[in-house]
DNA sequence: ATCATATAAGATAATATATGTCTTATATAA
DNA sequence: TTATATAAGACATATATTATCTTATATGAT
């Protein structure tokens, strides 16, 4: 099972789509879903969730659609993940204090808590803003492979 | 759904148990399962998987059981995770090159690949060895950064 | 006012995955 | 030979995710 689930991936695509068109008025779910290859009915449900969480704002009626709830640079991938699939959980004992009776004698738990923090911070650092920038977004990671032959 | 699944958690407990008794001959699954509060039949299946992966060695017959396949300091939590639940996958496109047709135009994928590497390295850095040491194993006051590249 | 378009909400079905249990076979020390 | 323990895999159950379907509601345009 993937950490980022399919629906979350769909939602991320839709959010990036909105980010790309930020400032140009509402984008209908139908067109966003079509362009981002997300099943339309599913897209509707996902947009509802995002709307409830105020990550987007709905505009009903013809010529309606959704607009980002904030600037692309203010919305992180972590927020999308948490809205769609809930918080990241390294193990059941990490979020739920009394999920495991062995908590007090367990040596693994603390390690997993540390790791979870790292993951969460990593996702929080990815903004929609940078996800709209194609090709040049990883210029400062020292990674540059992809030199065309 | 938790990143570390229940069966993996069980397996980790069993492995830590074996690590605690490393050098004292084989430990039967029955006693390990009882002490670590793992359903016996499930424990058998998990030990089989660990055995196939050479993380433990089986000794059949009475007074038999399992012994770690290597020193506790040589076995990481990552290995246990991968044997029981398969490799960590941030998203389906990360491991499976052709899981998504959008791969070439996707800005999210590279970010997730980076994150996955961090998680994997984090799990690989946790050895059974340190999981046997109880009572605040991070004596250097919680500042465990430096995940080795 | 009416209509076409688009969101809102939630029930339901279909899949996929994970977990737990059971049965039978096999190896080996005592 | 026997008691103990692993080996292997079928089977059943539980849970979670994904997809679809239906009905209701809001709103701009005609
Ligand atoms: S055994 Fe430890 S790591 Fe596993 S669920 Fe319990 S407290 Fe968490
Ligand atoms: S859209 Fe991007 S991140 Fe999502 S599965 Fe496809 S390649 Fe991976």
Short mmCIF file of C-alpha atoms (C1' of nucleotides) and ligand atoms in Angstrom, two decimals:
data_model
loop_
_atom_site.label_atom_id
_atom_site.label_comp_id
_atom_site.label_asym_id
_atom_site.label_seq_id
_atom_site.Cartn_x
_atom_site.Cartn_y
_atom_site.Cartn_z
CA UNK A 1 0.00 0.00 0.00
CA UNK A 2 1.33 3.40 -0.92
CA UNK A 3 1.75 6.07 1.69
CA UNK A 4 0.14 8.61 -0.61
CA UNK A 5 -3.09 6.99 -1.69
CA UNK A 6 -4.70 7.18 -5.07
CA UNK A 7 -7.40 9.63 -4.04
CA UNK A 8 -4.79 11.86 -2.48
CA UNK A 9 -2.81 11.74 -5.68
CA UNK A 10 -5.93 12.73 -7.60
CA UNK A 11 -6.59 15.58 -5.20
CA UNK A 12 -3.02 16.77 -5.50
CA UNK A 13 -3.35 16.87 -9.28
CA UNK A 14 -6.54 18.90 -9.01
CA UNK A 15 -4.97 21.29 -6.54
CA UNK A 16 -1.93 21.78 -8.73
CA UNK A 17 -4.29 22.44 -11.61
CA UNK A 18 -6.06 25.14 -9.63
CA UNK A 19 -2.72 26.56 -8.63
CA UNK A 20 -1.66 26.80 -12.25
CA UNK A 21 -4.75 28.86 -13.03
CA UNK A 22 -4.72 30.86 -9.83
CA UNK A 23 -6.09 34.35 -10.40
CA UNK A 24 -8.14 33.45 -13.49
CA UNK A 25 -11.45 32.90 -11.74
CA UNK A 26 -13.10 29.58 -10.86
CA UNK A 27 -12.18 26.35 -12.64
CA UNK A 28 -14.95 23.80 -13.06
CA UNK A 29 -14.36 20.37 -11.65
CA UNK A 30 -15.31 18.90 -14.99
CA UNK A 31 -12.49 20.54 -16.88
CA UNK A 32 -9.95 20.08 -14.10
CA UNK A 33 -10.84 16.40 -13.81
CA UNK A 34 -10.60 15.93 -17.56
CA UNK A 35 -7.25 17.63 -17.86
CA UNK A 36 -5.75 15.88 -14.86
CA UNK A 37 -7.20 12.49 -15.80
CA UNK A 38 -9.26 12.11 -12.64
CA UNK A 39 -12.65 10.33 -12.76
CA UNK A 40 -15.18 13.15 -12.65
CA UNK A 41 -17.47 11.83 -9.92
CA UNK A 42 -14.52 11.12 -7.72
CA UNK A 43 -13.16 14.57 -8.38
CA UNK A 44 -16.45 16.02 -7.13
CA UNK A 45 -16.13 14.20 -3.84
CA UNK A 46 -12.54 15.20 -3.43
CA UNK A 47 -13.34 18.85 -4.13
CA UNK A 48 -16.07 18.66 -1.50
CA UNK A 49 -13.59 17.50 1.08
CA UNK A 50 -11.12 20.18 0.09
CA UNK A 51 -13.90 22.74 0.26
CA UNK A 52 -14.96 21.67 3.74
CA UNK A 53 -11.39 22.05 4.84
CA UNK A 54 -11.25 25.54 3.27
CA UNK A 55 -8.41 24.56 0.99
CA UNK A 56 -10.63 25.66 -1.91
CA UNK A 57 -13.68 27.90 -2.24
CA UNK A 58 -16.71 26.82 -4.25
CA UNK A 59 -18.64 28.99 -6.70
CA UNK A 60 -21.93 27.40 -7.67
CA UNK A 61 -23.87 27.88 -10.86
CA UNK A 62 -22.86 28.01 -14.49
CA UNK A 63 -19.39 29.45 -15.03
CA UNK A 64 -18.79 28.28 -11.49
CA UNK A 65 -16.13 26.00 -10.12
CA UNK A 66 -13.48 26.17 -7.45
CA UNK A 67 -10.77 28.60 -6.51
CA UNK A 68 -7.84 27.96 -4.20
CA UNK A 69 -8.51 29.06 -0.65
CA UNK A 70 -5.12 30.72 -0.43
CA UNK A 71 -2.09 31.58 -2.51
CA UNK A 72 -0.36 28.52 -3.96
CA UNK A 73 2.70 29.27 -1.84
CA UNK A 74 0.58 29.05 1.29
CA UNK A 75 -0.82 25.56 0.65
CA UNK A 76 1.34 22.50 1.26
CA UNK A 77 1.09 18.95 0.04
CA UNK A 78 0.76 17.91 3.67
CA UNK A 79 -2.53 19.78 3.95
CA UNK A 80 -3.92 18.00 0.91
CA UNK A 81 -2.80 14.65 2.27
CA UNK A 82 -4.33 15.25 5.67
CA UNK A 83 -7.64 16.46 4.27
CA UNK A 84 -8.07 13.53 1.90
CA UNK A 85 -6.61 10.55 3.71
CA UNK A 86 -6.10 11.82 7.23
CA UNK A 87 -2.88 12.43 9.10
CA UNK A 88 0.28 10.50 8.37
CA UNK A 89 0.67 7.66 10.85
CA UNK A 90 3.88 5.74 11.15
CA UNK A 91 2.26 3.23 13.50
CA UNK A 92 -1.01 3.04 15.37
CA UNK A 93 0.61 3.93 18.65
CA UNK A 94 2.02 7.21 17.36
CA UNK A 95 -1.22 9.15 17.03
CA UNK A 96 -3.37 7.15 19.39
CA UNK A 97 -1.78 7.19 22.82
CA UNK A 98 -3.57 4.10 24.07
CA UNK A 99 -3.55 1.96 20.96
CA UNK A 100 -0.99 -0.42 22.41
CA UNK A 101 -0.50 -1.60 25.95
CA UNK A 102 3.20 -2.11 25.36
CA UNK A 103 3.79 1.57 24.84
CA UNK A 104 5.65 2.10 28.10
CA UNK A 105 8.09 -0.75 27.55
CA UNK A 106 8.48 -0.31 23.81
CA UNK A 107 11.78 0.74 22.28
CA UNK A 108 10.45 1.00 18.75
CA UNK A 109 7.82 3.64 19.32
CA UNK A 110 10.13 6.54 19.95
CA UNK A 111 12.07 5.79 16.80
CA UNK A 112 8.90 5.76 14.74
CA UNK A 113 7.77 9.03 16.27
CA UNK A 114 11.01 10.65 15.19
CA UNK A 115 10.62 9.31 11.66
CA UNK A 116 7.04 10.49 11.44
CA UNK A 117 8.09 14.01 12.30
CA UNK A 118 10.60 13.94 9.50
CA UNK A 119 8.03 12.78 6.97
CA UNK A 120 5.47 15.33 8.09
CA UNK A 121 7.98 18.16 7.86
CA UNK A 122 9.03 16.97 4.44
CA UNK A 123 5.48 17.05 3.12
CA UNK A 124 4.79 20.39 4.76
CA UNK A 125 7.76 21.88 2.93
CA UNK A 126 6.29 21.09 -0.49
CA UNK A 127 3.99 23.90 -1.61
CA UNK A 128 1.58 24.00 -4.54
CA UNK A 129 3.58 26.95 -5.70
CA UNK A 130 6.65 24.91 -6.48
CA UNK A 131 4.57 22.09 -7.89
CA UNK A 132 3.39 24.38 -10.68
CA UNK A 133 6.93 25.05 -11.79
CA UNK A 134 8.00 22.44 -14.25
CA UNK A 135 11.56 21.46 -15.00
CA UNK A 136 13.37 24.08 -12.99
CA UNK A 137 11.99 23.23 -9.58
CA UNK A 138 14.85 20.97 -8.59
CA UNK A 139 17.62 23.29 -9.69
CA UNK A 140 18.92 23.82 -6.20
CA UNK A 141 18.99 20.19 -5.15
CA UNK A 142 22.23 19.55 -6.94
CA UNK A 143 20.51 16.75 -8.73
CA UNK A 144 20.68 17.81 -12.32
CA UNK A 145 20.68 14.60 -14.27
CA UNK A 146 18.59 14.61 -17.37
CA UNK A 147 21.05 16.25 -19.71
CA UNK A 148 19.67 15.49 -23.11
CA UNK A 149 21.90 13.48 -25.38
CA UNK B 1 -3.66 3.01 7.44
CA UNK B 2 -0.37 3.01 9.25
CA UNK B 3 2.88 2.96 7.34
CA UNK B 4 4.16 0.17 9.57
CA UNK B 5 1.43 -2.40 9.53
CA UNK B 6 0.30 -4.60 12.37
CA UNK B 7 2.01 -7.73 11.11
CA UNK B 8 5.22 -5.82 10.67
CA UNK B 9 4.92 -4.53 14.20
CA UNK B 10 4.43 -8.11 15.40
CA UNK B 11 7.46 -9.26 13.43
CA UNK B 12 9.53 -6.43 14.84
CA UNK B 13 8.60 -7.46 18.37
CA UNK B 14 9.60 -11.05 17.64
CA UNK B 15 12.88 -9.97 16.12
CA UNK B 16 13.69 -7.74 19.07
CA UNK B 17 12.90 -10.67 21.32
CA UNK B 18 15.35 -12.87 19.45
CA UNK B 19 17.89 -10.07 19.60
CA UNK B 20 17.53 -9.85 23.37
CA UNK B 21 18.35 -13.55 23.67
CA UNK B 22 20.98 -13.62 20.96
CA UNK B 23 23.66 -16.19 21.76
CA UNK B 24 21.49 -18.34 24.03
CA UNK B 25 20.42 -20.86 21.43
CA UNK B 26 17.12 -21.08 19.59
CA UNK B 27 13.95 -19.45 20.94
CA UNK B 28 10.69 -21.22 20.20
CA UNK B 29 8.04 -19.25 18.41
CA UNK B 30 5.58 -20.24 21.12
CA UNK B 31 7.44 -18.54 23.91
CA UNK B 32 8.44 -15.53 21.82
CA UNK B 33 4.85 -15.06 20.70
CA UNK B 34 3.55 -15.35 24.24
CA UNK B 35 6.03 -12.89 25.68
CA UNK B 36 5.61 -10.36 22.91
CA UNK B 37 1.83 -10.71 22.84
CA UNK B 38 1.65 -11.90 19.24
CA UNK B 39 -1.03 -14.43 18.20
CA UNK B 40 0.84 -17.71 17.95
CA UNK B 41 -0.38 -18.84 14.55
CA UNK B 42 0.36 -15.48 13.08
CA UNK B 43 3.80 -15.53 14.63
CA UNK B 44 4.47 -18.83 12.84
CA UNK B 45 3.67 -17.28 9.49
CA UNK B 46 5.80 -14.27 10.19
CA UNK B 47 8.74 -16.41 11.27
CA UNK B 48 8.41 -18.37 8.04
CA UNK B 49 8.72 -15.20 6.02
CA UNK B 50 11.67 -14.04 8.06
CA UNK B 51 13.27 -17.44 7.62
CA UNK B 52 12.82 -17.41 3.85
CA UNK B 53 14.51 -14.02 3.80
CA UNK B 54 17.37 -15.40 5.92
CA UNK B 55 16.75 -12.87 8.65
CA UNK B 56 16.41 -15.82 11.02
CA UNK B 57 17.51 -19.45 10.95
CA UNK B 58 15.15 -22.26 11.88
CA UNK B 59 16.01 -25.22 14.12
CA UNK B 60 13.36 -27.88 13.89
CA UNK B 61 12.47 -30.40 16.51
CA UNK B 62 12.02 -30.21 20.25
CA UNK B 63 14.19 -27.57 21.93
CA UNK B 64 14.14 -25.98 18.51
CA UNK B 65 13.09 -22.53 17.48
CA UNK B 66 14.68 -19.64 15.65
CA UNK B 67 17.94 -17.80 15.89
CA UNK B 68 18.79 -14.46 14.32
CA UNK B 69 20.47 -14.79 10.97
CA UNK B 70 23.07 -12.20 11.90
CA UNK B 71 24.24 -10.08 14.79
CA UNK B 72 21.57 -7.73 16.11
CA UNK B 73 23.66 -4.76 15.01
CA UNK B 74 23.61 -6.07 11.44
CA UNK B 75 19.83 -6.28 11.09
CA UNK B 76 17.79 -3.16 10.54
CA UNK B 77 14.15 -2.39 11.02
CA UNK B 78 13.98 -1.67 7.30
CA UNK B 79 14.79 -5.28 6.53
CA UNK B 80 12.00 -6.51 8.75
CA UNK B 81 9.56 -4.08 7.16
CA UNK B 82 10.52 -5.10 3.64
CA UNK B 83 10.30 -8.80 4.34
CA UNK B 84 6.88 -8.63 5.97
CA UNK B 85 5.02 -5.93 4.09
CA UNK B 86 7.20 -5.27 1.10
CA UNK B 87 9.20 -2.18 0.26
CA UNK B 88 8.18 1.26 1.42
CA UNK B 89 6.32 3.04 -1.36
CA UNK B 90 5.56 6.72 -1.18
CA UNK B 91 3.37 6.49 -4.26
CA UNK B 92 2.72 3.87 -6.88
CA UNK B 93 4.84 5.65 -9.45
CA UNK B 94 7.95 5.59 -7.28
CA UNK B 95 8.70 1.88 -7.43
CA UNK B 96 6.82 0.99 -10.57
CA UNK B 97 8.20 3.03 -13.43
CA UNK B 98 5.13 2.66 -15.60
CA UNK B 99 2.38 2.88 -13.04
CA UNK B 100 1.32 6.30 -14.23
CA UNK B 101 1.28 7.78 -17.70
CA UNK B 102 1.74 11.27 -16.30
CA UNK B 103 5.17 10.45 -14.99
CA UNK B 104 7.04 12.56 -17.53
CA UNK B 105 4.99 15.70 -16.91
CA UNK B 106 4.58 15.26 -13.17
CA UNK B 107 6.13 17.66 -10.69
CA UNK B 108 5.06 15.73 -7.62
CA UNK B 109 6.85 12.50 -8.34
CA UNK B 110 10.38 13.74 -7.86
CA UNK B 111 9.46 15.23 -4.50
CA UNK B 112 7.99 11.97 -3.33
CA UNK B 113 11.02 10.06 -4.49
CA UNK B 114 13.21 12.31 -2.35
CA UNK B 115 10.98 11.78 0.66
CA UNK B 116 10.93 8.06 0.19
CA UNK B 117 14.70 7.94 0.24
CA UNK B 118 14.69 9.78 3.54
CA UNK B 119 12.21 7.36 5.09
CA UNK B 120 14.08 4.33 3.83
CA UNK B 121 17.38 5.59 5.16
CA UNK B 122 15.76 6.40 8.47
CA UNK B 123 14.45 2.86 8.86
CA UNK B 124 17.73 1.37 7.71
CA UNK B 125 19.51 3.28 10.46
CA UNK B 126 17.51 1.59 13.20
CA UNK B 127 19.14 -1.71 14.18
CA UNK B 128 17.82 -4.51 16.37
CA UNK B 129 20.83 -3.88 18.49
CA UNK B 130 19.67 -0.49 19.66
CA UNK B 131 16.10 -1.71 19.99
CA UNK B 132 17.18 -4.10 22.72
CA UNK B 133 18.54 -1.28 24.83
CA UNK B 134 15.79 -0.04 27.04
CA UNK B 135 15.60 3.19 28.96
CA UNK B 136 16.11 6.15 26.69
CA UNK B 137 18.50 4.79 24.13
CA UNK B 138 19.12 8.25 22.70
CA UNK B 139 21.25 9.43 25.55
CA UNK B 140 22.53 12.33 23.53
CA UNK B 141 19.36 14.22 24.48
CA UNK B 142 17.17 13.55 21.53
CA UNK B 143 19.25 15.34 18.93
CA UNK B 144 19.57 12.47 16.52
CA UNK B 145 19.95 14.09 13.18
CA UNK B 146 22.62 12.98 10.77
CA UNK B 147 20.90 10.32 8.78
CA UNK B 148 23.81 8.87 6.96
CA UNK B 149 23.75 9.31 3.21
"C1'" DA C 1 -39.62 32.64 -14.46
"C1'" DT C 2 -37.30 28.95 -16.59
"C1'" DC C 3 -33.45 26.41 -17.87
"C1'" DA C 4 -28.92 24.73 -18.20
"C1'" DT C 5 -24.84 24.13 -15.64
"C1'" DA C 6 -22.28 23.07 -11.76
"C1'" DT C 7 -21.68 21.99 -6.92
"C1'" DA C 8 -23.46 19.32 -2.39
"C1'" DA C 9 -24.30 15.32 -0.06
"C1'" DG C 10 -24.57 10.79 0.87
"C1'" DA C 11 -25.90 5.99 -0.15
"C1'" DT C 12 -24.19 2.02 -2.24
"C1'" DA C 13 -21.41 -1.14 -4.77
"C1'" DA C 14 -17.10 -3.03 -6.14
"C1'" DT C 15 -12.15 -3.87 -5.15
"C1'" DA C 16 -8.25 -4.53 -2.79
"C1'" DT C 17 -5.67 -5.46 1.16
"C1'" DA C 18 -4.70 -7.06 5.69
"C1'" DT C 19 -5.45 -10.06 9.45
"C1'" DG C 20 -6.56 -14.18 11.74
"C1'" DT C 21 -7.49 -19.25 11.88
"C1'" DC C 22 -7.17 -23.93 10.58
"C1'" DT C 23 -5.26 -28.20 8.67
"C1'" DT C 24 -1.80 -31.24 7.27
"C1'" DA C 25 2.95 -32.39 6.59
"C1'" DT C 26 7.76 -32.72 8.05
"C1'" DA C 27 11.96 -32.60 10.79
"C1'" DT C 28 14.54 -33.92 14.95
"C1'" DA C 29 16.02 -34.51 19.78
"C1'" DA C 30 15.10 -37.38 23.49
"C1'" DT D 1 8.77 -44.22 18.80
"C1'" DT D 2 7.06 -40.09 20.59
"C1'" DA D 3 6.60 -35.47 21.81
"C1'" DT D 4 7.76 -31.05 20.26
"C1'" DA D 5 8.42 -27.63 17.02
"C1'" DT D 6 8.69 -25.74 12.39
"C1'" DA D 7 6.79 -25.65 7.14
"C1'" DA D 8 3.44 -24.62 4.04
"C1'" DG D 9 -0.60 -23.07 2.41
"C1'" DA D 10 -5.62 -23.01 2.22
"C1'" DC D 11 -9.40 -20.66 4.04
"C1'" DA D 12 -12.25 -17.23 6.38
"C1'" DT D 13 -12.89 -12.75 8.29
"C1'" DA D 14 -12.33 -7.96 8.81
"C1'" DT D 15 -11.16 -3.57 7.23
"C1'" DA D 16 -10.12 0.05 4.03
"C1'" DT D 17 -10.11 2.11 -0.36
"C1'" DT D 18 -11.97 3.31 -4.66
"C1'" DA D 19 -15.65 3.95 -7.81
"C1'" DT D 20 -20.40 4.77 -9.10
"C1'" DC D 21 -25.07 6.28 -8.66
"C1'" DT D 22 -28.86 9.17 -7.15
"C1'" DT D 23 -31.05 13.18 -5.58
"C1'" DA D 24 -30.92 17.85 -4.02
"C1'" DT D 25 -29.50 22.67 -4.36
"C1'" DA D 26 -27.46 26.99 -5.89
"C1'" DT D 27 -26.86 30.47 -9.51
"C1'" DG D 28 -25.92 32.85 -13.94
"C1'" DA D 29 -27.92 33.35 -18.38
"C1'" DT D 30 -31.82 33.47 -21.50
S1 LIG E 1 4.77 -2.52 20.16
FE1 LIG E 1 5.69 -0.47 20.34
S2 LIG E 1 5.79 0.30 18.21
FE2 LIG E 1 4.39 -1.47 18.20
S3 LIG E 1 2.33 -0.54 18.47
FE3 LIG E 1 3.07 -1.09 20.54
S4 LIG E 1 4.08 0.79 21.29
FE4 LIG E 1 3.86 1.04 19.07
S1 LIG E 2 0.50 11.97 -11.03
FE1 LIG E 2 2.70 12.13 -10.59
S2 LIG E 2 2.89 11.59 -8.43
FE2 LIG E 2 0.86 10.92 -9.08
S3 LIG E 2 1.17 8.76 -9.69
FE3 LIG E 2 1.40 9.98 -11.56
S4 LIG E 2 3.61 10.39 -11.69
FE4 LIG E 2 3.21 9.71 -9.59
#
